[in-house]
Structure formats: structure tokens, C-alpha cells
Coordinates of C-alpha atoms in Angstrom, one line a residue:
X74 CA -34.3 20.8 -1.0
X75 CA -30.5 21.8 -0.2
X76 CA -28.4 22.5 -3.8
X77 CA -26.1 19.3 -4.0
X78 CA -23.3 21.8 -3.8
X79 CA -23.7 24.2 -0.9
X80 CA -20.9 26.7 -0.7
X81 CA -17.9 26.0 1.2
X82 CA -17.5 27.9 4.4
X83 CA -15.6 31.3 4.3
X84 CA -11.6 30.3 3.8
X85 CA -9.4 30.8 6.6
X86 CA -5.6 31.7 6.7
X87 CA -3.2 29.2 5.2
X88 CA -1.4 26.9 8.7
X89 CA -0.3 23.9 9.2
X90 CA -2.2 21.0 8.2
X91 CA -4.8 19.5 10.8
X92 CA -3.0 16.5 12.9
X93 CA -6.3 15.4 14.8
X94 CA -8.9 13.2 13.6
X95 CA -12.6 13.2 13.7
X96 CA -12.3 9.4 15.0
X97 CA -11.3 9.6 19.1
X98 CA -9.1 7.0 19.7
X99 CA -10.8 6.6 23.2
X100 CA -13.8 5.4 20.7
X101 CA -12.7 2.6 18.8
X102 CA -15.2 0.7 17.9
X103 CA -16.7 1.8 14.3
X104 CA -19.1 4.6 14.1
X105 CA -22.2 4.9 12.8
X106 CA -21.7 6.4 9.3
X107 CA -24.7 8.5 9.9
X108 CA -23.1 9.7 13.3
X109 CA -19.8 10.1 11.6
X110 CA -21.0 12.3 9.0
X111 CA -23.2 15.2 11.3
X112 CA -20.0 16.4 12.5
X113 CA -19.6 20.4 11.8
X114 CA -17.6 20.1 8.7
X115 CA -13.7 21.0 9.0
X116 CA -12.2 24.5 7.9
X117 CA -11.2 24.9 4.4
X118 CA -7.7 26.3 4.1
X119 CA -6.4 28.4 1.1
X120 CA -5.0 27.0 -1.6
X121 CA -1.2 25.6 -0.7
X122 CA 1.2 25.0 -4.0
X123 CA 4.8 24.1 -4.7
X124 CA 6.5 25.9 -7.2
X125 CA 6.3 24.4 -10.6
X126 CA 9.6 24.4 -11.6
X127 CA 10.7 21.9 -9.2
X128 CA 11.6 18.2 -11.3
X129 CA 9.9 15.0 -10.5
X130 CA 10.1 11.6 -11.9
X131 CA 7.3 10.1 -12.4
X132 CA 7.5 6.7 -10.1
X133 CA 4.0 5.2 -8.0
X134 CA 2.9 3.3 -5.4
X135 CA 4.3 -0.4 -5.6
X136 CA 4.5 -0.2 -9.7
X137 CA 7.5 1.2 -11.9
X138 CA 9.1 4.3 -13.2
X139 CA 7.1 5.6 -16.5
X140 CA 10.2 5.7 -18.6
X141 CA 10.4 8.9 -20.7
X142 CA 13.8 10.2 -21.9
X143 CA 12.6 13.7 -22.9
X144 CA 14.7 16.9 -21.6
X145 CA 12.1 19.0 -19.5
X146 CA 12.7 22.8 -20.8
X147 CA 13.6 24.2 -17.6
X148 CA 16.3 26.6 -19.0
X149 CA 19.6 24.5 -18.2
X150 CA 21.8 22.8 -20.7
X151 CA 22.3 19.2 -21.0
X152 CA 26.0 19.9 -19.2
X153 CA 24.1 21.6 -16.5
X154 CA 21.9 18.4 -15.9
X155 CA 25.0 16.0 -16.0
X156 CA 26.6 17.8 -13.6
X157 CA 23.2 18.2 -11.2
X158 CA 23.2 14.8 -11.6
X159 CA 26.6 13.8 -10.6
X160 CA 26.5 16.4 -8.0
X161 CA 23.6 14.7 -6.3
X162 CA 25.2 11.2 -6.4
X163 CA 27.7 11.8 -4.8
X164 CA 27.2 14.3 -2.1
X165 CA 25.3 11.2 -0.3
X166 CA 28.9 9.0 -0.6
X167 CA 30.4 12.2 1.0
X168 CA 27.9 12.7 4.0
X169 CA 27.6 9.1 4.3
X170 CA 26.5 8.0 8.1
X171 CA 27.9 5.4 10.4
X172 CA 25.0 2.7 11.2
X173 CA 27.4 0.9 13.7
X174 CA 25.8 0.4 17.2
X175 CA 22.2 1.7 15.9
X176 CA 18.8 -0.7 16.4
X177 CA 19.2 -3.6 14.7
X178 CA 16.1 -3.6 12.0
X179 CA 15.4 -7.3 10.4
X180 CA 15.7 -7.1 6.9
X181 CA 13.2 -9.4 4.9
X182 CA 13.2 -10.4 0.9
X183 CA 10.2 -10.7 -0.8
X184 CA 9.7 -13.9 -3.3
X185 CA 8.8 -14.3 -6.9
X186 CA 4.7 -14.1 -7.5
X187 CA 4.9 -17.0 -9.2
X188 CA 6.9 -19.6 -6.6
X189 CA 4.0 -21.6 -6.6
X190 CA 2.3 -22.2 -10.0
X191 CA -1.4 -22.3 -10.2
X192 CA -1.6 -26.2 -9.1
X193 CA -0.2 -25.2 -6.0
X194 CA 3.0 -26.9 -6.6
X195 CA 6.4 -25.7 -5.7
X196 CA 8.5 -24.7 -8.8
X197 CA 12.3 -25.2 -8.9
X198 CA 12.5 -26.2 -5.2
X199 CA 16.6 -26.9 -5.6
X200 CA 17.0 -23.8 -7.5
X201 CA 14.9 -22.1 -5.1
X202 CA 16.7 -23.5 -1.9
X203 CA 20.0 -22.0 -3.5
X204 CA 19.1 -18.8 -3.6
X205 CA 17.5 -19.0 -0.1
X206 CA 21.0 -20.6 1.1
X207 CA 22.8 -17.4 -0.8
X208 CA 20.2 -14.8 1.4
X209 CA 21.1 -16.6 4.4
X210 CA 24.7 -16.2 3.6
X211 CA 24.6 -12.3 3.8
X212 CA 22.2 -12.6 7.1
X213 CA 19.0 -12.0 5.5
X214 CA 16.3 -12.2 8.4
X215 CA 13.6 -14.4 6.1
X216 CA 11.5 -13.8 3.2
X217 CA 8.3 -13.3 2.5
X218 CA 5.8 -14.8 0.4
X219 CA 2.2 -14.3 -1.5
X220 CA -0.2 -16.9 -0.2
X221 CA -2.8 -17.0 -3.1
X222 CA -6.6 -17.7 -2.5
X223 CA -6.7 -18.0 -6.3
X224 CA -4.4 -21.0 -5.7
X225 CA -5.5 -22.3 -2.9
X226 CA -9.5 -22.4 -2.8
X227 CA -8.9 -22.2 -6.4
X228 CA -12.1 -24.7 -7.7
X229 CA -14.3 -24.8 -4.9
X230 CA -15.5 -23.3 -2.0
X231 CA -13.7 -24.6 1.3
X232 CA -11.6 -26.9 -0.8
X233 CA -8.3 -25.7 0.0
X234 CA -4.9 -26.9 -1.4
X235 CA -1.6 -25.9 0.7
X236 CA 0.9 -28.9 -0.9
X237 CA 3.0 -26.4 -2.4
X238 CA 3.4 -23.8 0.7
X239 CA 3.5 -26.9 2.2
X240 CA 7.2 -27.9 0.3
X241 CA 8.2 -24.1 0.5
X242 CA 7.6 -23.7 3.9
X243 CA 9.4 -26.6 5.4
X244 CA 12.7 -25.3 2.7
X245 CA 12.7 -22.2 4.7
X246 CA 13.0 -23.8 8.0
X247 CA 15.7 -26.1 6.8
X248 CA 17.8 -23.0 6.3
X249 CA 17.1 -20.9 8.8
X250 CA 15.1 -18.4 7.8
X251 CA 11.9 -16.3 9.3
X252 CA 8.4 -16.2 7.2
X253 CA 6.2 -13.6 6.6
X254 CA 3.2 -14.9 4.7
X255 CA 0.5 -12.8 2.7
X256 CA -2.8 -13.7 3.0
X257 CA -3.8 -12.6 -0.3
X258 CA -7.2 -12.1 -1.3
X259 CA -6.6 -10.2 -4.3
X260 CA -5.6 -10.8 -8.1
X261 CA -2.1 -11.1 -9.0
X262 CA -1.4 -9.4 -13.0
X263 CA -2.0 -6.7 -14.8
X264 CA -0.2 -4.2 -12.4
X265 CA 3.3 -2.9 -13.1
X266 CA 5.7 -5.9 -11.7
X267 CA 3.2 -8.6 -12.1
X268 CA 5.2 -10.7 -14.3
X269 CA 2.2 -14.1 -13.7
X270 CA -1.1 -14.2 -14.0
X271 CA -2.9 -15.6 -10.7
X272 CA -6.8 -14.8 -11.3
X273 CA -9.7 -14.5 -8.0
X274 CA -10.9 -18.4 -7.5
X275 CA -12.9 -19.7 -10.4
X276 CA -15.8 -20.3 -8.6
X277 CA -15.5 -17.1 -7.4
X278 CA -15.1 -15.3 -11.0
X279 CA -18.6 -17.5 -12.0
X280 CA -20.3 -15.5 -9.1
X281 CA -19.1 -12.5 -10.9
X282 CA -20.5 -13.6 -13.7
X283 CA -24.7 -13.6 -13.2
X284 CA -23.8 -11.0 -10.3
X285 CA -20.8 -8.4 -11.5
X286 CA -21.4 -5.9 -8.7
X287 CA -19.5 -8.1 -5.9
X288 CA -16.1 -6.0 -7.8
X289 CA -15.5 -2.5 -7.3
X290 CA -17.2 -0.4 -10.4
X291 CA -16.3 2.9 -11.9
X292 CA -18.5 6.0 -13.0
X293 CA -18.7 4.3 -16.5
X294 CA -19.7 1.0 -15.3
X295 CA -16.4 -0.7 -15.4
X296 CA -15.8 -3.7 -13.1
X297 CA -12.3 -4.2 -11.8
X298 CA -12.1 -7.8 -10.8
X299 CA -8.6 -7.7 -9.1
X300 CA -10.4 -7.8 -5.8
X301 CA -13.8 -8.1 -4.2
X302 CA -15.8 -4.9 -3.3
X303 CA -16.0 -4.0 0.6
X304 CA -19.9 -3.7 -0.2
X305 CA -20.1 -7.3 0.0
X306 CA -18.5 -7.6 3.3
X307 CA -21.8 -8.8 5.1
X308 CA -23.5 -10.0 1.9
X309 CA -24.2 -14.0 1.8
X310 CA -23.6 -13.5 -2.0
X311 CA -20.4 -16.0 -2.3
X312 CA -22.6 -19.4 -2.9
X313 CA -24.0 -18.9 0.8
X314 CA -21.3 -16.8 2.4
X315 CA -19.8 -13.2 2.8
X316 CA -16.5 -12.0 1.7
X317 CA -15.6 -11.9 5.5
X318 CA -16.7 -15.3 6.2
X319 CA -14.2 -16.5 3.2
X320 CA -11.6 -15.0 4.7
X321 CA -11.7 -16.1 7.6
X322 CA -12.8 -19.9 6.8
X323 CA -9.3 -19.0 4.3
X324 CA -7.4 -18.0 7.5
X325 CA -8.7 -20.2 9.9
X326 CA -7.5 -23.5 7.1
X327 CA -4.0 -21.5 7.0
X328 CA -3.4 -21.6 10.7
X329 CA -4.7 -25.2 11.4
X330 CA -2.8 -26.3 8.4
X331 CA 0.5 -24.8 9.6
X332 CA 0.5 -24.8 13.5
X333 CA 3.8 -26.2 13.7
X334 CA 5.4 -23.5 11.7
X335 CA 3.4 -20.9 14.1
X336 CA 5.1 -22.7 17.4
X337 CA 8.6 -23.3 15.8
X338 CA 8.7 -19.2 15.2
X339 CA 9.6 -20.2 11.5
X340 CA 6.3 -18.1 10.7
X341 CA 6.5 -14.6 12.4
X342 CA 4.3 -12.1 10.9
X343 CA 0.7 -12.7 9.0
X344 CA 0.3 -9.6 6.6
X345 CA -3.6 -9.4 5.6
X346 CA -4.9 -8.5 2.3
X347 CA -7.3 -6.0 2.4
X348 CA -7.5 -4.6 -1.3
X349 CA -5.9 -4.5 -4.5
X350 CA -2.3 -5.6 -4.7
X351 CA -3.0 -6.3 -0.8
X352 CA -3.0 -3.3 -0.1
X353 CA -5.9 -1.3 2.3
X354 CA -6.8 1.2 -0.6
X355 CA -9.5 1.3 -3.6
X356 CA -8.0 0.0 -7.0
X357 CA -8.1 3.9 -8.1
X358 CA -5.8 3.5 -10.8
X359 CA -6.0 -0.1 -12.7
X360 CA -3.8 0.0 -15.9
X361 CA -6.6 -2.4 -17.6
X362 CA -8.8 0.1 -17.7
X363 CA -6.1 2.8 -18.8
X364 CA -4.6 4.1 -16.0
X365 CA -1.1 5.9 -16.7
X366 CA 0.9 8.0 -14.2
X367 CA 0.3 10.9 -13.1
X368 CA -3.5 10.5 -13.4
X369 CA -5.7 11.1 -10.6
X370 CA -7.7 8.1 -10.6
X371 CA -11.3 7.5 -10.1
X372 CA -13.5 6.6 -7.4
X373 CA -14.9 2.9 -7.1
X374 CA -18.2 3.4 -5.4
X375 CA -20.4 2.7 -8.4
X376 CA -21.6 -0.9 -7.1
X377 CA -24.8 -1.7 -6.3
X378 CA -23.4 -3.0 -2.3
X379 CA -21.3 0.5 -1.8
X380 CA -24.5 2.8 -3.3
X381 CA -26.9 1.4 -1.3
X382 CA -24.6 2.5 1.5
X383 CA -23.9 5.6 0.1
X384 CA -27.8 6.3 0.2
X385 CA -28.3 5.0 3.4
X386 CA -25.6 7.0 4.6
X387 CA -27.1 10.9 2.7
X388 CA -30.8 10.6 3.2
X389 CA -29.1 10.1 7.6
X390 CA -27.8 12.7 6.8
X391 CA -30.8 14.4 6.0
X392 CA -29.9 15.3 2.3
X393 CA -31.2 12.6 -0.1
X394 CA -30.0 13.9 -3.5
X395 CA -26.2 13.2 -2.0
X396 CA -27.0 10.1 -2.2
X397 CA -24.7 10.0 -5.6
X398 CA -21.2 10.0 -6.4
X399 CA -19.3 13.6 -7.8
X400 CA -19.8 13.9 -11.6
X401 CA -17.1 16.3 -12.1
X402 CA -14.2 14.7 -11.2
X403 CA -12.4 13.8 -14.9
X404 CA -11.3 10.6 -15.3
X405 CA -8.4 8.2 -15.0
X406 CA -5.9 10.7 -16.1
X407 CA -6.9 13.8 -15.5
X408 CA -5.1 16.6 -13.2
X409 CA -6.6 18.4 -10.6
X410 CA -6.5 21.5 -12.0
X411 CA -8.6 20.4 -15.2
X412 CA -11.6 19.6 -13.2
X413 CA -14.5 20.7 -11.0
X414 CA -14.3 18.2 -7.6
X415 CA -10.6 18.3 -7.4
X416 CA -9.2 21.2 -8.6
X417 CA -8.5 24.6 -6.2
X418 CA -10.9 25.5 -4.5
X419 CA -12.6 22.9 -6.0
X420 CA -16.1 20.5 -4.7
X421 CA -14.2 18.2 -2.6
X422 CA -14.1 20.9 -0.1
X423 CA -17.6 21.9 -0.5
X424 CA -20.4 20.6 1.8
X425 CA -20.9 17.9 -0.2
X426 CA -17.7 17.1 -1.2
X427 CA -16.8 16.6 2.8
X428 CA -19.8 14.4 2.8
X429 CA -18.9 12.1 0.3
X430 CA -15.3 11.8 1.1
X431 CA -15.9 10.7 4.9
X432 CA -18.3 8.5 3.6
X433 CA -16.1 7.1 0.8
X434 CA -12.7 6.7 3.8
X435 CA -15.1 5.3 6.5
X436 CA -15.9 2.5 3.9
X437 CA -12.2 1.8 3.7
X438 CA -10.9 1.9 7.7
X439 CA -14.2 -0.2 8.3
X440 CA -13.5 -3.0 6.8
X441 CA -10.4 -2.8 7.6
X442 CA -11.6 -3.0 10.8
X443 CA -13.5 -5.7 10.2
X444 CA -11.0 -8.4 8.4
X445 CA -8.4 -7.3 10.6
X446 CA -10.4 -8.4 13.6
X447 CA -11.2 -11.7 12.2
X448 CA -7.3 -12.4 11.7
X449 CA -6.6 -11.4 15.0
X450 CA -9.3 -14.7 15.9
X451 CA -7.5 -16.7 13.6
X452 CA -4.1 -15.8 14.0
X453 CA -4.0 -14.7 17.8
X454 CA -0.1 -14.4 19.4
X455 CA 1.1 -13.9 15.9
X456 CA 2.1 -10.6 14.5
X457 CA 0.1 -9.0 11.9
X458 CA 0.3 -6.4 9.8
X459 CA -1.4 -4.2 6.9
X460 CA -0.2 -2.6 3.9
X461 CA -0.2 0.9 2.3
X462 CA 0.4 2.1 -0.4
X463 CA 2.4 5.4 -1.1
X464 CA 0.3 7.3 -3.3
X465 CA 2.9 10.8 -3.5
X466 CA 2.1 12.4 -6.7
X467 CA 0.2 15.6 -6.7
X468 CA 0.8 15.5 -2.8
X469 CA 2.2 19.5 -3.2
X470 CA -1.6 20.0 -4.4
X471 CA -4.2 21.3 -1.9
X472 CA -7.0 18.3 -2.6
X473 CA -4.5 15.5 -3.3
X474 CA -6.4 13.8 -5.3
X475 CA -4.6 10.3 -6.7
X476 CA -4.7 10.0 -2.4
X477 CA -8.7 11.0 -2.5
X478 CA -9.9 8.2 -5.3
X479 CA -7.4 5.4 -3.5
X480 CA -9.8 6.1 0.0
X481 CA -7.0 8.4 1.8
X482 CA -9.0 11.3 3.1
X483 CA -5.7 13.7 3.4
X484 CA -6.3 17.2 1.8
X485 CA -3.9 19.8 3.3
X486 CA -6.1 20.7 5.9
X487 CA -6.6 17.4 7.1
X488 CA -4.4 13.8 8.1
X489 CA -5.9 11.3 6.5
X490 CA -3.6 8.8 7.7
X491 CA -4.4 9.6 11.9
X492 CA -7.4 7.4 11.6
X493 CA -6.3 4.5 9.7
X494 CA -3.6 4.3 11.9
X495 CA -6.3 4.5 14.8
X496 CA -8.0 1.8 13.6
X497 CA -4.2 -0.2 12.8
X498 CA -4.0 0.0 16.9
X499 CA -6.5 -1.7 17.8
X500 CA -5.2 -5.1 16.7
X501 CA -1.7 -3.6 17.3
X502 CA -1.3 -4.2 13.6
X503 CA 2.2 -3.0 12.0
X504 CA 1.8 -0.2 9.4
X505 CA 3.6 -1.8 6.1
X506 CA 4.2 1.7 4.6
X507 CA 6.2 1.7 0.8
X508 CA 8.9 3.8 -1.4
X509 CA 10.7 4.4 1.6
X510 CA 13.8 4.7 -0.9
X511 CA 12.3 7.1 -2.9
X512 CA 14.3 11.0 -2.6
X513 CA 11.7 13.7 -3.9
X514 CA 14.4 15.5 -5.5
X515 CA 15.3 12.7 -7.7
X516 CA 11.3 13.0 -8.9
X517 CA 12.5 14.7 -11.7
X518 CA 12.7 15.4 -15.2
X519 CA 9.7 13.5 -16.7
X520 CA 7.2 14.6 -14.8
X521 CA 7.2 17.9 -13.4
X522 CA 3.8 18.3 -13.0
X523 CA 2.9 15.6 -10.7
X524 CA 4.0 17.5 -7.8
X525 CA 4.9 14.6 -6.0
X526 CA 6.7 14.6 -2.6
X527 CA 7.2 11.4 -1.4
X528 CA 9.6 12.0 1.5
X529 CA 6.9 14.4 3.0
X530 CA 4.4 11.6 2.6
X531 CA 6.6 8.8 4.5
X532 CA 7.2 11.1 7.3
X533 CA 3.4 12.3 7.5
X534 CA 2.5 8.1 7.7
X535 CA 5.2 7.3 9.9
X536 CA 4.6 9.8 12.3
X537 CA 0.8 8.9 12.2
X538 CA 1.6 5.4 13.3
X539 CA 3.6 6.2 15.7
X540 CA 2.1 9.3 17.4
X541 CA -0.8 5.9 18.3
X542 CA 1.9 3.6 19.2
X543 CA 2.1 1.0 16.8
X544 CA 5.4 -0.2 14.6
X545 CA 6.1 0.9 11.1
X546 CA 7.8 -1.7 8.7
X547 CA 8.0 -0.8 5.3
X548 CA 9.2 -1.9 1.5
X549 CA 10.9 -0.8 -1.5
X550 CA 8.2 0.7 -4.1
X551 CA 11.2 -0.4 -7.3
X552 CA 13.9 -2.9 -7.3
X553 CA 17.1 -1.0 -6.0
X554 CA 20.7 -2.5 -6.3
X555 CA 23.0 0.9 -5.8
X556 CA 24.1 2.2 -2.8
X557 CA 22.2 5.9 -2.8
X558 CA 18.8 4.0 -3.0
X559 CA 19.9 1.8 0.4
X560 CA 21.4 4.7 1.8
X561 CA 17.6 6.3 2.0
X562 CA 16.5 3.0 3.0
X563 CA 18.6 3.4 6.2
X564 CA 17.7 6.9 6.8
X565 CA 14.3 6.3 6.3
X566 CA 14.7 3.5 9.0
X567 CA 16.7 5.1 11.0
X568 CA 16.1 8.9 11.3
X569 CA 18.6 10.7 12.8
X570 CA 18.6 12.6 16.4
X571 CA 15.2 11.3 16.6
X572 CA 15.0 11.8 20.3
X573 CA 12.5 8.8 21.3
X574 CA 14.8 6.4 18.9
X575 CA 12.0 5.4 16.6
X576 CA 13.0 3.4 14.0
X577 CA 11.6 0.9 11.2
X578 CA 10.2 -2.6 13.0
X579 CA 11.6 -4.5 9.6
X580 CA 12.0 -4.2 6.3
X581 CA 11.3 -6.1 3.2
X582 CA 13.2 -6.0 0.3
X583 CA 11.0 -6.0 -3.4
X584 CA 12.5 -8.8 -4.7
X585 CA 14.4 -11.9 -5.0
X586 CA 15.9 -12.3 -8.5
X587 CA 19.1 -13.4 -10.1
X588 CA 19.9 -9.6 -10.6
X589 CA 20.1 -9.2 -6.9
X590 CA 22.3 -12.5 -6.9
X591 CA 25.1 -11.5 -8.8
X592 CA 27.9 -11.0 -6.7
X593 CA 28.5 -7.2 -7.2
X594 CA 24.9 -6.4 -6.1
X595 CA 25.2 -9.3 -3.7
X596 CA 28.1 -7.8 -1.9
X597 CA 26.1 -4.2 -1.8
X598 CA 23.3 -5.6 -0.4
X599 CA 25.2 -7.3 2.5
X600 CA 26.8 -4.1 3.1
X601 CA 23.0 -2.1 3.6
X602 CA 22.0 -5.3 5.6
X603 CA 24.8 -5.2 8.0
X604 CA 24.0 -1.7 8.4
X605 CA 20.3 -1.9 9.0
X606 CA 21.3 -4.7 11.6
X607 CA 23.3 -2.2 13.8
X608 CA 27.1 -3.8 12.8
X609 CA 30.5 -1.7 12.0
X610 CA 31.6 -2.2 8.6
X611 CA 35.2 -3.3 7.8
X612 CA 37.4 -0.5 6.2
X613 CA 37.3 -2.1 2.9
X614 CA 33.2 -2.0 3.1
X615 CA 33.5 1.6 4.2
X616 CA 35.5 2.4 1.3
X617 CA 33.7 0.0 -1.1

């Protein structure tokens, strides 16, 4: 019987990292897992490493800075960091590039989570239609919002409730505004920005109950039940149906319901859930089961579903005892470097290791595969598109592991992204990519160590998606109101030279709230809008 950790073939010199994919985009339909995982494994590279001494701020995917005021003993005086950072706020007022005449990029605003309370009613429909009314003012393209399956299907199965969207929906039109809706199949609470509590269906959480395994599970046996598990994907476990089969009954109702908002244009893009917080990733890091940043995370496999397919997938592959998940691997907060799978050097790059993590990434672009083609069925002329997350710290590691436990099979000698993005193009989905306004340099201070990058990241996504030919959108990771945060935006949308004159397909601002309605921030964010629509700016906005 083979050792379950069979040594790593010899290390090569340190290159570039890999830009091909072991998925053939001439092959699109989903492979075997047993076929995927006979392939010779890759080359391991040696170890890759930033310098230490470069300052981070600790900020992650879709949540919040981790406050921490603490001076980071780096050798300069507090003068020295004042002036650093007045240095680098202002040298982007002083390069400061002219938009005028570039592609015009629609500019979205996401609403509150908690529009529509929990008896799917509209709340504060005048105050509401003010605000909307003061967006339109500035030229906002639309908005988007969360369409809830807790909500909606909230008591029984196939009993769905759209009154409130309902109200909401015909508000927008009466403005003039564009709709992007969220099909979202996932929990809302107990992330970072969740400021309601919008649980799975009821009848759903009694499943749970006598059958706990349809949620993702941890090494410990923790359930996380923000979202279903992908084990259950083809399982009749849901009082006589599969998780696919819900959503798409869910998606069908939407698009029956609202046909007329479909033919008027008002609705223009369908984004579809496919994970936690909507986004196609494993819920790696939940804070309710003590998640803080920078931690790696943990793997989600532990369900009785996604072992079974783990086994099925090892004793294919001719090695039964893989059939397991790594038990070295820390836990929620660990680093890399403290521990046996993911540090340099390290398991994940063993035999094994490159076993597992196909497996574990080929259970995340499958079914994406699979829900995304049932939205195309439901939802066919409309746009759709498919969210992920930007999961940057300990990129400047070799195993990038926070991007390993979320299902992102990117180590530094290979694109993890290449595939998803693969599998994005055959439903010419849009990549929703976020913290496009986040500078690495300004990832500082508080958390050195996370080794985040997560300009480097944006650029490796981007340039996945479109090296396959489909459009990029993207969103703020943290609420922004200054103008250095929009000018990255812009750049980010824009890039500059770029010789094929790729940009952004939209973006969507995170999110609408008085703050962003008081006129000083009003004013700026008409100013970045006007910009990311292509139009000159007055003098006096120039100088603004």
C-alpha cells in the first residue's frame, strides 16, 4: 500500500507561475474526477517569498478592515509614518488621469440587505424611492439587490412569496433605473457587513435538523449552515428534491413571476448564488466558528455527501487510504508556516496533497457548472454572472493557503483561476471579481504578516477571464467615499495602454446608505461616476 504522503517530485528552478490549466477549454463538458486526477502531477517550484518587512493592512474578501491601532516596529518614527502617509495620498492627486473620452463602464449601487424584511414586504418604500431619485440624479446606471430564498420560499417548499420585490421592482422602473438581482441561495448574518439576520428557509433548517450533513462540515465536525453543501447537489434529500432542483424551481418562479421586467430591460443582469455570501467559494473562514483575519481557514469536506465523493474519487485513483482529508493543516487561524500541509515545502505539494486539492477545486467549478447551466434554462437572453471573492492575504506565500481552503487551486506554480474562468465561458457568464479598490501598499501597518497582495491578485483574475473571452465586472470589498479609493476603482477599470482596450463590463458600488448621501460624498461620487462613464470633468471638478 502507497504511504499517504509520497514524496514530492525533485524541485525545479524558481519561473513564472504556470498560466495553462489541466481543463482544455476545447473540453468543456465536466470531467470525470477519476480522469481528472491520473494526470502526471504538475512540477513543484521552489519556495517564492516577499520580504517581510513590507506593511499590510489587514482587509478580506467582501468583510472589513480588522481595526488595530498598534505601531508595527519597523524602525521608523511616528513622524516618519505621517509623512509616508501623506506622501502616498497625495502623489495619486498629483498623477491624477484624465478619464474623458475612455469606455463608458455602468456604474451600479448595491442595496441595503435588509430592503425587504422577512415577510417579504418592502420597508420605507418613500424613503427608499428618495434615495433611488438622488442616485439617478448623479447618473447611477441601477442598483442591485439580494433576492432572498430565505424570504421568499421561506415556510414551504414551492410556496414562493415575491410581494415585496414585487413593490421594489416596479419603484425602480418608475425612476429609471437598471436591475441586477441576486439569486441568493445562501444565509445573510454573521459575516462582517451583515447588519440583518436572513436565515436558509425554515423548512429547509428542519431538514438540517434529523440530517445535518446537507451543510458544509469542518475537521471537528462543525456545521456551517450559511449555505447548502455541493454534496447534496444530486441528492433527493430536500423533502423529495435536490439542491439543484430548488434552485431551479426558485429561478424558474423568479422569471415567470417577473417577465415583464425581463422584456422592458428594467432587469439586466441575473447574478447566481453559488456559495456563501453568494459567492462560488467554500465558507473557509466563518467568523461563527472563530474565524479572524489573517487565518488560513479550513477545508469543508467533512460531510458525509462530499466524503463519499472524496472516496470514490481515491480508491479511482487507485489509492484507497487518500480517501481522507489532510490532518495537518492547523486550524482557522493558523499561518502557513506553523503547519505541515501548507507551510514551504509543505504536503499540499506532495502526491497527495495534489490529489486532494484537484479533488477539493473540481468539486467547486462543477457545481458551478451545474447551477449555472440551469440559470442559463431559466434565465436564457438575460445576462448572468458569478461572484468571487478576493481572497489576497498570504498571496506572497508559495501554497497560498486562505486561497486553498476557499476551493481556489492557485499555488505559485499553478492559475487556479484559468479553469474557473473556463468553466465561467461556457454560459458566457461575467466574472464578478471584488476589492478592486484595494492598493497593496496601503496593506500595511497591522498586519505585516499576511503577505497579502491584492493588486497582483485582481490582475491574475482579470487576465484569466479575459485570456477566455468573457467580461469582468467587479465591486468594492469596503465602503469607500474619498477620492484615492475611486481613483483605483478607475484604474482598476480602466488599465492604462492596455493595447486590446479591455476594461471593466460594470461596476457595483458596496453600498447605498445615508453616508454616501450626504452631499460632500454625494458630489465625489458623481465626480468617479462621470469618470467611469467616459465624460470630461468641468474645471471646478478637476480641481475639486
Amino acid at each position: 500500500m502507497a504511504s499517504l504522503f509520497a514524496p514530492p517530485a525533485p524541485p525545479i528552478a524558481a519561473g513564472p507561475r504556470k498560466l495553462s490549466s489541466s481543463i482544455s477549454p476545447s473540453n468543456l463538458s465536466p470531467a470525470p474526477i477519476d480522469a481528472l486526477l491520473s494526470a502526471p502531477p504538475p512540477p513543484v517550484l521552489l519556495s517564492i517569498s516577499a520580504p517581510r518587512n513590507r506593511p499590510f493592512a489587514g482587509v478580506f474578501a467582501g468583510g472589513s478592515r480588522m481595526e488595530n491601532n498598534s505601531a508595527v516596529d519597523d524602525g521608523s518614527t511616528s513622524s516618519d509614518v505621517v509623512d509616508r502617509n501623506e506622501a502616498r495620498s497625495s502623489l495619486p492627486m498629483l498623477l491624477e488621469r484624465d478619464f474623458a473620452g475612455t469606455p463608458y463602464v455602468p456604474v451600479f449601487v448595491m442595496l441595503p440587505l435588509g430592503v425587504i424584511n422577512m415577510d417579504c414586504v418592502l420597508v420605507d418604500s418613500e424613503g427608499l424611492r428618495e434615495q433611488l431619485l438622488a442616485l439617478k440624479s448623479v447618473n447611477v446606471d441601477g442598483v442591485m439587490v439580494d433576492c432572498w430564498w430565505g424570504i421568499v420560499e421561506r415556510n414551504s417548499p414551492r410556496k414562493y412569496e415575491w410581494s415585496g420585490y414585487n413593490q421594489l421592482f416596479e419603484i425602480v422602473r418608475s425612476v429609471g433605473l437598471k436591475l441586477q438581482v441576486v439569486m441568493s441561495f445562501h444565509e445573510c448574518g454573521g459575516n462582517v457587513g451583515d447588519d440583518v439576520h436572513i436565515p436558509l428557509p425554515r423548512w429547509v433548517t428542519e431538514v438540517g435538523e434529523t440530517n445535518p450533513d446537507i451543510f458544509f462540515t469542518d475537521r471537528e465536525g462543525r456545521r456551517n449552515n450559511e449555505c447548502l453543501t455541493w454534496g447534496i447537489d444530486e441528492e433527493r434529500v430536500l423533502r423529495g428534491r435536490s439542491a439543484l432542483k430548488v434552485y431551479f424551481d426558485f429561478m424558474k418562479s423568479f422569471r415567470v413571476k417577473f417577465n415583464e421586467f425581463f422584456e422592458s430591460g428594467t432587469i439586466s443582469e441575473i447574478e447566481v448564488g453559488l456559495g456563501p455570501c453568494g459567492e462560488l467559494r467554500y465558507p473557509s473562514y466563518p467568523a461563527k466558528h472563530g474565524w479572524r483575519y489573517p487565518g488560513i481557514g479550513e477545508f469543508q469536506c467533512y460531510d458525509k455527501y462530499l466524503m463519499k465523493s472524496l472516496s470514490k474519487a481515491a480508491i479511482a485513483r487507485g489509492h484507497e487510504i487518500w480517501a481522507k482529508g489532510p490532518d495537518n493543516t492547523g486550524s482557522y487561524n493558523s499561518r502557513p508556516q506553523d503547519t505541515g500541509f501548507f507551510r514551504d515545502g509543505g504536503d499540499y505539494d506532495s502526491y497527495y496533497g495534489r490529489f486532494f486539492l484537484n479533488w477539493y477545486s473540481r468539486v467547486l467549478i462543477d457545481h458551478g457548472d451545474r447551477v449555472l447551466f440551469l440559470a442559463k434554462l431559466a434565465f436564457e437572453g438575460t445576462c448572468l454572472a458569478a461572484k468571487l471573492s478576493g481572497v489576497h492575504w498570504w498571496y506572497k506565500t508559495a501554497s497560498h493557503a486562505a486561497e486553498l481552503t476557499c476551493g481556489f487551486y492557485n499555488p505559485c506554480n499553478r492559475d487556479g483561476y484559468a479553469a474557473i474562468a473556463t468553466m465561467l465561458k461556457k454560459y458566457e457568464t461575467t466574472l464578478n471579481f471584488t476589492c478592486v479598490e484595494l492598493r497593496t501598499l496601503d496593506q500595511h501597518e497591522d498586519f505585516p504578516e499576511a503577505l497579502a497582495d491584492p493588486e497582483a491578485l485582481v490582475w491574475q483574475v482579470v487576465n484569466a477571464a479575459w485570456d477566455v473571452g468573457i467580461q469582468v465586472a467587479s465591486e468594492n470589498a469596503l465602503p469607500c467615499h474619498e477620492r484615492n479609493s475611486y481613483n483605483k476603482v478607475l484604474e482598476s477599470a480602466k488599465p492604462r495602454n492596455d493595447p486590446d482596450g479591455k476594461h471593466l463590463s460594470a461596476f457595483t458600488y458596496l453600498r447605498l446608505s445615508p453616508q454616501l448621501l450626504e452631499k460632500s460624498n454625494l458630489l465625489e461620487f458623481e465626480r468617479f461616476v462621470k469618470q467611469m462613464h467616459g465624460h470630461a470633468l468641468t474645471k471646478s471638478r478637476r480641481r475639486a
